[in-house]
PDB file of C-alpha atoms and ligand atoms in Angstrom:
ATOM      1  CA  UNK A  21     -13.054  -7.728   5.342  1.00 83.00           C
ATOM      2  CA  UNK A  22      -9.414  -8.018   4.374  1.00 97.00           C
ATOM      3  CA  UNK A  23      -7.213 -10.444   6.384  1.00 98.00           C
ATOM      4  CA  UNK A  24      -4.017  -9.096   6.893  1.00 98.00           C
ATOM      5  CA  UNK A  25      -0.910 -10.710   4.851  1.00 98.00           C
ATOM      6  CA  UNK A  26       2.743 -10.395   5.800  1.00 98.00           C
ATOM      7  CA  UNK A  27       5.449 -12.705   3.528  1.00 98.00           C
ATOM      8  CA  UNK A  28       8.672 -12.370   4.030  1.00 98.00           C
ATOM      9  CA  UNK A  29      11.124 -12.054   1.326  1.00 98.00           C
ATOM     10  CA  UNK A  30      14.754 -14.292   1.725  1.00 98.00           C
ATOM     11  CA  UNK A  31      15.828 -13.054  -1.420  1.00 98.00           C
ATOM     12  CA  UNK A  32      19.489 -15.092  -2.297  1.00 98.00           C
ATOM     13  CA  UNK A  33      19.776 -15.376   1.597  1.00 98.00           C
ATOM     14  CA  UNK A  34      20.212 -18.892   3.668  1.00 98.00           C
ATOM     15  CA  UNK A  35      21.944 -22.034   3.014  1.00 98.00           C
ATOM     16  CA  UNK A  36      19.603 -25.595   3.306  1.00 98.00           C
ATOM     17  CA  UNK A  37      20.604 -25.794   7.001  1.00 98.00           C
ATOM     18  CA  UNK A  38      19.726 -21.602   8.248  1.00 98.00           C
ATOM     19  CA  UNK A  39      16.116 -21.885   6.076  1.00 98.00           C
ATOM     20  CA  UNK A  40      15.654 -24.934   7.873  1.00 98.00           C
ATOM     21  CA  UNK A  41      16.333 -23.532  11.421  1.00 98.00           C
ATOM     22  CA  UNK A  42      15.034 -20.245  10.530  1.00 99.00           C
ATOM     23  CA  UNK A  43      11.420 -22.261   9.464  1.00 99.00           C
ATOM     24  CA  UNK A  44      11.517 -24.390  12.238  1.00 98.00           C
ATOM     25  CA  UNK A  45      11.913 -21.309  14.730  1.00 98.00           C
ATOM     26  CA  UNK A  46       9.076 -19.244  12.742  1.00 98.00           C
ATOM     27  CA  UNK A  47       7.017 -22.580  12.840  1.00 98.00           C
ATOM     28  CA  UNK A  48       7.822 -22.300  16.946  1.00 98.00           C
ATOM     29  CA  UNK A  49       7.138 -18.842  17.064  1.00 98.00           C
ATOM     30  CA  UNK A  50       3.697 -18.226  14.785  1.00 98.00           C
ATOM     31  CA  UNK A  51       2.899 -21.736  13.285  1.00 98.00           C
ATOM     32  CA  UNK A  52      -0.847 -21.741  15.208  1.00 98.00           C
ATOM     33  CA  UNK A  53      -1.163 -18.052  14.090  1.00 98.00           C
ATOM     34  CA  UNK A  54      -4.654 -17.654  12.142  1.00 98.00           C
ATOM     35  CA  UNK A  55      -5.879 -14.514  12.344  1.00 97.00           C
ATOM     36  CA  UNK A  56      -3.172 -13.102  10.034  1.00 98.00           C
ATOM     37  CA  UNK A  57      -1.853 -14.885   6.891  1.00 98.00           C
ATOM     38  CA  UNK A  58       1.424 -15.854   6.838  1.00 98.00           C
ATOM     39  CA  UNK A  59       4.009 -16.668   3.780  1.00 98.00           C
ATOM     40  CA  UNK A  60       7.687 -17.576   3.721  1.00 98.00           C
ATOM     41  CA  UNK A  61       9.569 -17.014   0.237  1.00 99.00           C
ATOM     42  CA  UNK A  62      13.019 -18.933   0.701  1.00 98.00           C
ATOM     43  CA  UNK A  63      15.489 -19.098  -2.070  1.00 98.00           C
ATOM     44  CA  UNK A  64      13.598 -22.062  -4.807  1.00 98.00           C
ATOM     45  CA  UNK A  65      16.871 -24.466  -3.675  1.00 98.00           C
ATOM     46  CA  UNK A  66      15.096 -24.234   0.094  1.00 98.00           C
ATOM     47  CA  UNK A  67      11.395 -24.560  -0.857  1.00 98.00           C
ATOM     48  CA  UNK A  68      11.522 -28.264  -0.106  1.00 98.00           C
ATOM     49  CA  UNK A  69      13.460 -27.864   2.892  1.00 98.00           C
ATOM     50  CA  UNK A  70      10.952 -25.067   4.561  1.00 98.00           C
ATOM     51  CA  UNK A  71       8.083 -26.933   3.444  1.00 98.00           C
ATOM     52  CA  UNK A  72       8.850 -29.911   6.086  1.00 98.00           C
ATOM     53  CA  UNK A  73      10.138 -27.599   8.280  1.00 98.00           C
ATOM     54  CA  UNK A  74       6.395 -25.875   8.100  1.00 98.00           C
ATOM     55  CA  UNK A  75       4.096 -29.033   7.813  1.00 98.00           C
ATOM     56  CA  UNK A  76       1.330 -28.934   9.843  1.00 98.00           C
ATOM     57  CA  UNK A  77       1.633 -25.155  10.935  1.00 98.00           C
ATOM     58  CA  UNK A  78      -0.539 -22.593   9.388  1.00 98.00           C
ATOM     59  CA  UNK A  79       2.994 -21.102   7.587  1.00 98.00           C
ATOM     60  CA  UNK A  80       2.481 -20.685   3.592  1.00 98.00           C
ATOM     61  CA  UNK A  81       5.575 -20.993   1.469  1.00 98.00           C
ATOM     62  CA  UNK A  82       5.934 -18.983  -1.859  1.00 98.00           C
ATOM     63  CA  UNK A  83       8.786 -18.753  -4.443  1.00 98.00           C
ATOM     64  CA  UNK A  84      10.528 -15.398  -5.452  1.00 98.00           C
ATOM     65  CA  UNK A  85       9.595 -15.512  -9.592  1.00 98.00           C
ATOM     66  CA  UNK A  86       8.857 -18.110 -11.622  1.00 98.00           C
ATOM     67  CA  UNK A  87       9.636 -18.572 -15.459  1.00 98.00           C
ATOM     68  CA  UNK A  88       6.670 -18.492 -18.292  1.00 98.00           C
ATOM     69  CA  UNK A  89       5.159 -21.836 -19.553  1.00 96.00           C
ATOM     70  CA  UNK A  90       5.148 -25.674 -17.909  1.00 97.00           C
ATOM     71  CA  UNK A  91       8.811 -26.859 -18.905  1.00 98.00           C
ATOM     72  CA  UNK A  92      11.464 -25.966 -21.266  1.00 98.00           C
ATOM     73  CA  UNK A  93      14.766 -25.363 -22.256  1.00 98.00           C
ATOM     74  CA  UNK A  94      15.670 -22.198 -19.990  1.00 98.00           C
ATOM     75  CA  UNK A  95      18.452 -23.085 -18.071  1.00 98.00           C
ATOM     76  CA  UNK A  96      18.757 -21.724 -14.374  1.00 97.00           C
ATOM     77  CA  UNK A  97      14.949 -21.507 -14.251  1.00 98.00           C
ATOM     78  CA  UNK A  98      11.769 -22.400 -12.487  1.00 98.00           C
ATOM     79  CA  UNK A  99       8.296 -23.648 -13.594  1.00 98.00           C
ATOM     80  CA  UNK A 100       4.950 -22.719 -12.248  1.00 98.00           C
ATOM     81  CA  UNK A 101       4.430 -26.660 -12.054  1.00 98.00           C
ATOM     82  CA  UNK A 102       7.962 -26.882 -10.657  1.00 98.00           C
ATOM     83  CA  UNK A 103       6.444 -24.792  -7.640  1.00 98.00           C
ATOM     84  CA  UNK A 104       3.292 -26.026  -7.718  1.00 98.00           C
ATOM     85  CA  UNK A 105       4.532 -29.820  -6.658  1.00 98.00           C
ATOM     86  CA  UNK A 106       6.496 -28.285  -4.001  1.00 97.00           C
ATOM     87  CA  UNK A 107       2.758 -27.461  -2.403  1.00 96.00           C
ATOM     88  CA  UNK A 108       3.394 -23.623  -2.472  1.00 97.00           C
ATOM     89  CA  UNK A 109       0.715 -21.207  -2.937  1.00 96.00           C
ATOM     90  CA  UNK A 110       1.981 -17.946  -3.626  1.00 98.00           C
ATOM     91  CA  UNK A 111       4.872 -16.443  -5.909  1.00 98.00           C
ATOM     92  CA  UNK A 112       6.473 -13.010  -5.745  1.00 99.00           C
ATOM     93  CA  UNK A 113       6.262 -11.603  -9.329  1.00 98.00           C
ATOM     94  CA  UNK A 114       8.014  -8.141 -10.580  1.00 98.00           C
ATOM     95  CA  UNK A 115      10.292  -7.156  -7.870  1.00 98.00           C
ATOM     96  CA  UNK A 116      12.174  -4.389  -8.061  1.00 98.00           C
ATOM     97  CA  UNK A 117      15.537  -6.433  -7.884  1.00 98.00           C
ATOM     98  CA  UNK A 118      14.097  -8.182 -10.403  1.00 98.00           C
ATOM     99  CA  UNK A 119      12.646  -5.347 -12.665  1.00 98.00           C
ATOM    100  CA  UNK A 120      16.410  -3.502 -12.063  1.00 97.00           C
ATOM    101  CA  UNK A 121      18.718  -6.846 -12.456  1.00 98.00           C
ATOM    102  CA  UNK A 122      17.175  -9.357 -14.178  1.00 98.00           C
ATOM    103  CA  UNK A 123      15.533  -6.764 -16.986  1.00 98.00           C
ATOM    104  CA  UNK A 124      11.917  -7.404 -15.946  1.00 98.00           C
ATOM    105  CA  UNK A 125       9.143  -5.137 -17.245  1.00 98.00           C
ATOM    106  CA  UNK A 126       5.506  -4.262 -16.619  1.00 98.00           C
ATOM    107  CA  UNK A 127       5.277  -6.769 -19.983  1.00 98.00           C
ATOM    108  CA  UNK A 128       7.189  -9.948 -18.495  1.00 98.00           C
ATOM    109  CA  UNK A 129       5.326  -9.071 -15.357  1.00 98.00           C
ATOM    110  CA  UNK A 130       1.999  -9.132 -17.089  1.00 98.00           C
ATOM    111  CA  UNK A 131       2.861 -12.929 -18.819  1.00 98.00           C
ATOM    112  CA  UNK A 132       4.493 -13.908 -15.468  1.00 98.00           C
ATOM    113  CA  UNK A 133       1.051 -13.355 -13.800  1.00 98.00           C
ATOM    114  CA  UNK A 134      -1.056 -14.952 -15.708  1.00 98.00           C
ATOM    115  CA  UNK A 135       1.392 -17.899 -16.146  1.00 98.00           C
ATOM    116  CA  UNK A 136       0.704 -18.043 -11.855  1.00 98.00           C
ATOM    117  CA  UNK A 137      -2.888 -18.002 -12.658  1.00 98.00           C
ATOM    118  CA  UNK A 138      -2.822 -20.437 -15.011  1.00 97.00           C
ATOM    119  CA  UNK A 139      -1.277 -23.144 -12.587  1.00 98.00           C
ATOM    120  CA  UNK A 140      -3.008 -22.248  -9.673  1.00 98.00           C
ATOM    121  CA  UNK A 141      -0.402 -19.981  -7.834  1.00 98.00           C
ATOM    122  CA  UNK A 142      -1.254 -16.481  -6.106  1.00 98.00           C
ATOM    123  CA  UNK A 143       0.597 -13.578  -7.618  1.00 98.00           C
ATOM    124  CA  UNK A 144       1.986 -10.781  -5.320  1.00 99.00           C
ATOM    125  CA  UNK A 145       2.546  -8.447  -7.832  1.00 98.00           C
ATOM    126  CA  UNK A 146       5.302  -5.660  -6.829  1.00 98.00           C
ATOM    127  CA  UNK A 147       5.245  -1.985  -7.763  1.00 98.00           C
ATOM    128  CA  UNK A 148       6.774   0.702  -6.785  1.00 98.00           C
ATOM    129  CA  UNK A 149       8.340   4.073  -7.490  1.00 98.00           C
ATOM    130  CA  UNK A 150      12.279   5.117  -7.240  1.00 97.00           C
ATOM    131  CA  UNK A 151      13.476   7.834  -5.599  1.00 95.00           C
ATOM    132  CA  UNK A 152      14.258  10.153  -8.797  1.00 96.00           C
ATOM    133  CA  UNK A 153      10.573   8.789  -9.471  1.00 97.00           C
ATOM    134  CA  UNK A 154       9.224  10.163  -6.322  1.00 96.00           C
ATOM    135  CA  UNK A 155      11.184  13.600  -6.296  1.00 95.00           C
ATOM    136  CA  UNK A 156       9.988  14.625  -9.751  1.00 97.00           C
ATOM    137  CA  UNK A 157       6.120  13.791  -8.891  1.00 97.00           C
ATOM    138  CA  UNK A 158       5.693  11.087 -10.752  1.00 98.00           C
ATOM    139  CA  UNK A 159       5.223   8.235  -8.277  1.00 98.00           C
ATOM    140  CA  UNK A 160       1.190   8.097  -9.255  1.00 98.00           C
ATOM    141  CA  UNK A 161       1.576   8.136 -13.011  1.00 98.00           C
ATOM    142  CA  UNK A 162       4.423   5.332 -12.589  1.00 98.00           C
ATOM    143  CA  UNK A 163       2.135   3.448 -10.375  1.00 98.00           C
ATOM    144  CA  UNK A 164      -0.584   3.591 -12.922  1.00 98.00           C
ATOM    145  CA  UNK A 165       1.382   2.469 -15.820  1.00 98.00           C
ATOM    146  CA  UNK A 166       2.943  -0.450 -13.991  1.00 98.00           C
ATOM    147  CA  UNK A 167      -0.793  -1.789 -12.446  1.00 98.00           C
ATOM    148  CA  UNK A 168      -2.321  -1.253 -16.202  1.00 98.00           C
ATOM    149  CA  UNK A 169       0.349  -2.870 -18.036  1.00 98.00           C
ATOM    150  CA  UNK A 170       1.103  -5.372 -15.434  1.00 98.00           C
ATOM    151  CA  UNK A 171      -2.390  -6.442 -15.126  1.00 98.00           C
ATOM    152  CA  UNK A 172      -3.580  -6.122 -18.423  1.00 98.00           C
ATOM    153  CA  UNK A 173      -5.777  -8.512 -19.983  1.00 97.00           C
ATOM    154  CA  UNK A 174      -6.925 -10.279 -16.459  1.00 97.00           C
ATOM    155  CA  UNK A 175      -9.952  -9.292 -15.816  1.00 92.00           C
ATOM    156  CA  UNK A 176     -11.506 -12.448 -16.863  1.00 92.00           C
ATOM    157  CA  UNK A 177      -9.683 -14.326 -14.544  1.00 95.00           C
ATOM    158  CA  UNK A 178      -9.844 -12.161 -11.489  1.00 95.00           C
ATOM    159  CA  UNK A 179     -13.229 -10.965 -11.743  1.00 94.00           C
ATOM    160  CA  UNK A 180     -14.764 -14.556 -13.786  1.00 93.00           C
ATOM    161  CA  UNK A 181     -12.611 -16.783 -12.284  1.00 95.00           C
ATOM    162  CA  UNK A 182     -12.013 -15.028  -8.751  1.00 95.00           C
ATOM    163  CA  UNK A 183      -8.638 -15.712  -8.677  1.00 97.00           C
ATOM    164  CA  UNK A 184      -6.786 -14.497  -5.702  1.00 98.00           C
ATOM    165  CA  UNK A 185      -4.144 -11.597  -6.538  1.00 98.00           C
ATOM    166  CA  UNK A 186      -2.055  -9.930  -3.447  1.00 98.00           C
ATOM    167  CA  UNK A 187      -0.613  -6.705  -4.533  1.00 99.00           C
ATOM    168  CA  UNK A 188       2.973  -5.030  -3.121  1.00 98.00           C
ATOM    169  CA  UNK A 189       3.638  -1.493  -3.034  1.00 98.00           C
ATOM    170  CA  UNK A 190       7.356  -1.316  -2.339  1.00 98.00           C
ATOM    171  CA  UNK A 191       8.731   2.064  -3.108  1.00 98.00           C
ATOM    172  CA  UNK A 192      12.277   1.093  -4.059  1.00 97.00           C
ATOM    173  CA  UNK A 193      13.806   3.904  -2.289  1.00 96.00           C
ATOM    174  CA  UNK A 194      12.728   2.411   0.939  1.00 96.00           C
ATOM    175  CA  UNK A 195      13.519  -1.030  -0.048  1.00 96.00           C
ATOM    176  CA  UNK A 196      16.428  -2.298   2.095  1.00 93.00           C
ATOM    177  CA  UNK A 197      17.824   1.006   3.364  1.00 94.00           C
ATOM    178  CA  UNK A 198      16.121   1.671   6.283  1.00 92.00           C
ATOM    179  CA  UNK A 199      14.338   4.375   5.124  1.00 92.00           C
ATOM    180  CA  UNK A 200      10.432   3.618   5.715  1.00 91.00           C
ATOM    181  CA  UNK A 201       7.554   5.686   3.627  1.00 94.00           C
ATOM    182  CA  UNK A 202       5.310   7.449   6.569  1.00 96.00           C
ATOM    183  CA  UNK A 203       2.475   5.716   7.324  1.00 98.00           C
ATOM    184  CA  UNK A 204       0.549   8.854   5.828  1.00 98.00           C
ATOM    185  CA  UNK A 205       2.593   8.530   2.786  1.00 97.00           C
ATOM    186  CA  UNK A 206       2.061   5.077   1.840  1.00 98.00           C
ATOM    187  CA  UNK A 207      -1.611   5.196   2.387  1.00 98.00           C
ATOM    188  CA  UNK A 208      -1.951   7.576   0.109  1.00 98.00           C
ATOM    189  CA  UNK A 209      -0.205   5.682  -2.663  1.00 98.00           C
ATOM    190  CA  UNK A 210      -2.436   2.411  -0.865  1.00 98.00           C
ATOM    191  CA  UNK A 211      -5.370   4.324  -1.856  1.00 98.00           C
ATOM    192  CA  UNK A 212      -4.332   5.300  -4.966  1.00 98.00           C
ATOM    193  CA  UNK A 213      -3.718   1.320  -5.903  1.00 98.00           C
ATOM    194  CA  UNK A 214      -7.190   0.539  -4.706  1.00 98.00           C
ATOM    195  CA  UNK A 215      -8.732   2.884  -6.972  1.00 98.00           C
ATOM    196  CA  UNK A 216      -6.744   1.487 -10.141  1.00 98.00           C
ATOM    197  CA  UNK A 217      -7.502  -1.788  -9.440  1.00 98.00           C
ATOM    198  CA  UNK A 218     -11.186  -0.389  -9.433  1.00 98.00           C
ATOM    199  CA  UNK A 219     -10.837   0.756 -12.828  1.00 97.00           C
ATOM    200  CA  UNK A 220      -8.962  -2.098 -13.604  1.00 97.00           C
ATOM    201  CA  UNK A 221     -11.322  -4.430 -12.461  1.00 97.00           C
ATOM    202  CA  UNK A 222     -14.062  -3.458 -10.383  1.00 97.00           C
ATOM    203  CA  UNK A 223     -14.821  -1.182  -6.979  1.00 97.00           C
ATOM    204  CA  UNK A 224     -15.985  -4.738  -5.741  1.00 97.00           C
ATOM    205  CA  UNK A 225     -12.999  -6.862  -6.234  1.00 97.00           C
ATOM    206  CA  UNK A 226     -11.069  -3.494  -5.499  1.00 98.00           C
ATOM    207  CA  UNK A 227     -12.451  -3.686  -1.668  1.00 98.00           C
ATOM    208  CA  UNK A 228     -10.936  -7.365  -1.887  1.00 98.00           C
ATOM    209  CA  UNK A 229      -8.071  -7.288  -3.013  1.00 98.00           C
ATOM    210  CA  UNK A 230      -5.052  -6.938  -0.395  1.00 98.00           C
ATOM    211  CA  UNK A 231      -2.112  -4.379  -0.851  1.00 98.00           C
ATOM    212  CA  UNK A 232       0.670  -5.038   0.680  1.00 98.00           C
ATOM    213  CA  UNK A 233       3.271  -2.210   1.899  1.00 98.00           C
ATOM    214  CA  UNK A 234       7.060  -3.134   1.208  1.00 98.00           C
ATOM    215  CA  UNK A 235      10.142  -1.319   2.047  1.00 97.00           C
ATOM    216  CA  UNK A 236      12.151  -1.502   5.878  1.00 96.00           C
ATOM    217  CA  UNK A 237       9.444  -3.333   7.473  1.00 97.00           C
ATOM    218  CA  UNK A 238      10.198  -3.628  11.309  1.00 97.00           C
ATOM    219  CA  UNK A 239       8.521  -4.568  14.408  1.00 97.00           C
ATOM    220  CA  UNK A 240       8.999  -1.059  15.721  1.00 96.00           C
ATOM    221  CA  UNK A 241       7.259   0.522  12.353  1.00 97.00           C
ATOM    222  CA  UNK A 242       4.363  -2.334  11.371  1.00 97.00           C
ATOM    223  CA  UNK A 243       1.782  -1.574  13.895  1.00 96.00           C
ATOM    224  CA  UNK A 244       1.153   1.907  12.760  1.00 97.00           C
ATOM    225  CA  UNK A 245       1.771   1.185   9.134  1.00 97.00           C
ATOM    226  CA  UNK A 246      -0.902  -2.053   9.537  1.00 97.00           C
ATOM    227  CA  UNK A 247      -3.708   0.182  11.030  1.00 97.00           C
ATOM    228  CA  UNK A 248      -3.858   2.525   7.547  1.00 98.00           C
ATOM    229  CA  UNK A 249      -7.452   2.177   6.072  1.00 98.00           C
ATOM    230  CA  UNK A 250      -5.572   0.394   3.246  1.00 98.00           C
ATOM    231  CA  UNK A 251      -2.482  -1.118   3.923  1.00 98.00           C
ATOM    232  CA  UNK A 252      -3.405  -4.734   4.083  1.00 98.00           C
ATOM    233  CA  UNK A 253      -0.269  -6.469   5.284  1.00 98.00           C
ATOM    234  CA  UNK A 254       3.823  -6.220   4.433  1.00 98.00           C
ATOM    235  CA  UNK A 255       6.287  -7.931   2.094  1.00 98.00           C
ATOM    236  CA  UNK A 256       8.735  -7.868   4.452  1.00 98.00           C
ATOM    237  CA  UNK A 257      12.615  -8.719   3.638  1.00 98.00           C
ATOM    238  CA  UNK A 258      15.575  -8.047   6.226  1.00 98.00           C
ATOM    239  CA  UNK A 259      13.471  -8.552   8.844  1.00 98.00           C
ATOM    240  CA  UNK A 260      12.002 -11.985   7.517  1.00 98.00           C
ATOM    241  CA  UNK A 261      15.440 -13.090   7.982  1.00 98.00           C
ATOM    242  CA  UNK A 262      15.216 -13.834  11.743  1.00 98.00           C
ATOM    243  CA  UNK A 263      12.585 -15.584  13.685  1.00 98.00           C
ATOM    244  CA  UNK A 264      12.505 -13.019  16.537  1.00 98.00           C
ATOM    245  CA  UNK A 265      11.833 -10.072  14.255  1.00 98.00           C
ATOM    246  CA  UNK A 266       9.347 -11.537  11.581  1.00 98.00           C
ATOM    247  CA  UNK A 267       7.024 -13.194  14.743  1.00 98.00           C
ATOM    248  CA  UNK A 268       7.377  -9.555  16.160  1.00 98.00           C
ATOM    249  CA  UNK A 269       6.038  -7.931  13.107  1.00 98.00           C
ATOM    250  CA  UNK A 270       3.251 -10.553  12.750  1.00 98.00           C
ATOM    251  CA  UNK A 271       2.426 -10.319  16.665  1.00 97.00           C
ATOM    252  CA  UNK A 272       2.178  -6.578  15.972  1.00 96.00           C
ATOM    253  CA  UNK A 273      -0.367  -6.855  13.370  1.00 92.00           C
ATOM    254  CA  UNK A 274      -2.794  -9.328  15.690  1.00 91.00           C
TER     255      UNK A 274
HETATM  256  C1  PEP B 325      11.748  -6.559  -0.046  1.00 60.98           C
HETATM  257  O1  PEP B 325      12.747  -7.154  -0.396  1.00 60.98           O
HETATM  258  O2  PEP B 325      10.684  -6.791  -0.626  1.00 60.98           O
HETATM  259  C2  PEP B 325      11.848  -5.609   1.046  1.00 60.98           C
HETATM  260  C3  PEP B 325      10.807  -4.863   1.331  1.00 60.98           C
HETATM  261  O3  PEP B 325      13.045  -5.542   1.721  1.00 60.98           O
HETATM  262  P1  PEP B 325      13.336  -4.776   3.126  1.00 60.98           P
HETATM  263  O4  PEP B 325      12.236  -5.163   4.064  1.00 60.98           O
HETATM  264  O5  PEP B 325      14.663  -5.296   3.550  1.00 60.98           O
HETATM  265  O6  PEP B 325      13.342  -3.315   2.829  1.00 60.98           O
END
């Protein structure tokens, strides 16, 4: 049995004091929440401030990317380790802001992952399909490439090792614009994920792994998007932004 996930993304949103209030009113709002899993992603410069604001709550934190090996001279960037002492668990790897603005690929993704791994973090790895993407047909064969090259070379450590991986189907079209896939529409790519990551891995660790759906998240929309066979939870970002609408989406999903 999957246990549903929903992280919200802050992207470059919220200064020390809003992460802190807006932790300290999701910490109000859902902190004795178990029955779903729950995971804030603030800005790296807020990590330490929404960890105390979270202590002793069943809130997770995560980071928004993380840069390859233990230290370095990369200025600008963050360490695995760097996160790691911050007591987060989970880091958002291969966004599509990230893949479109920062030059990411299905390769950087791949080393990004298994750098997470390596350290102990849990990847949610993103994918997802634009809208020229979608409107030509090729959203499956996109979808493919991105999970195969993205995950390549982990099989050891998912399947050996059983290390937790979350994955995010975000089509970017629906990212931020208010325009949500149908609940019949992301299943199907849901479905299409979980058989990859069968062929990827295993049909076992398949039925295990959580997929999250991305992309205009709301608490009017979740409920009906959370009760597809395989939609396992949301990466949620506008809406993580206020207390009132994240706890409504999580409420939704109990
Ligand atoms: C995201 O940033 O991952 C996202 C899904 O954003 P939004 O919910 O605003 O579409």
């Amino acid at each position: 049995m999957r246990k549903t996930i929903i992280a919200g993304n802050w992207k470059m949103f919220t200064t020390k004091s809003e992460a802190e209030s807006l932790a300290k009113g999701l910490a109000a709002e859902v902190g004795s929440v178990t029955e779903v899993e729950i995971v804030v992603c603030p800005p790296a410069i807020n990590i330490e401030t929404v960890i105390s604001a979270v202590a002793g709550t069943s809130l997770k934190v995560g980071a928004q990317n993380l840069y390859l090996g233990k230290e370095g001279a990369f200025t600008g960037e963050t360490s695995a380790p760097m996160i790691v002492s911050h007591n987060c668990n989970y880091v958002i790897i291969g966004h599509s802001e990230r893949r479109q603005h920062f030059g990411e690929t299905d390769s950087s993704v791949n080393q990004k992952v298994k750098t997470a791994f390596e350290y102990g973090l849990i990847p949610i790895v993103c994918v997802g399909e634009t809208l020229e993407e979608r409107e030509s047909d090729r959203t499956f064969e996109l979808i493919a490439t991105q999970l195969k090259a993205g995950l390549a070379d982990l099989s050891g450590e998912v399947l050996t090792q059983n290390k937790p991986i979350v994955i995010a189907y975000e089509p970017v079209w629906a990212i931020g614009t208010g325009k949500v896939a149908s609940p019949a529409q992301a299943q199907d790519v849901h479905a299409f994920i979980r058989g990859q990551l069968a062929s990827i891995f295993s049909e076992a660790k398949a039925a295990s792994i959580q997929i999250q759906y991305g992309g205009s998240v709301k608490p009017e929309n979740s409920k009906e998007l959370m009760g597809q066979p395989d939609i396992d939870g949301a990466l949620v970002g506008g809406a993580s932004l206020k207390a009132d609408s994240f706890s409504a989406i999580i409420k939704a999903c109990i």
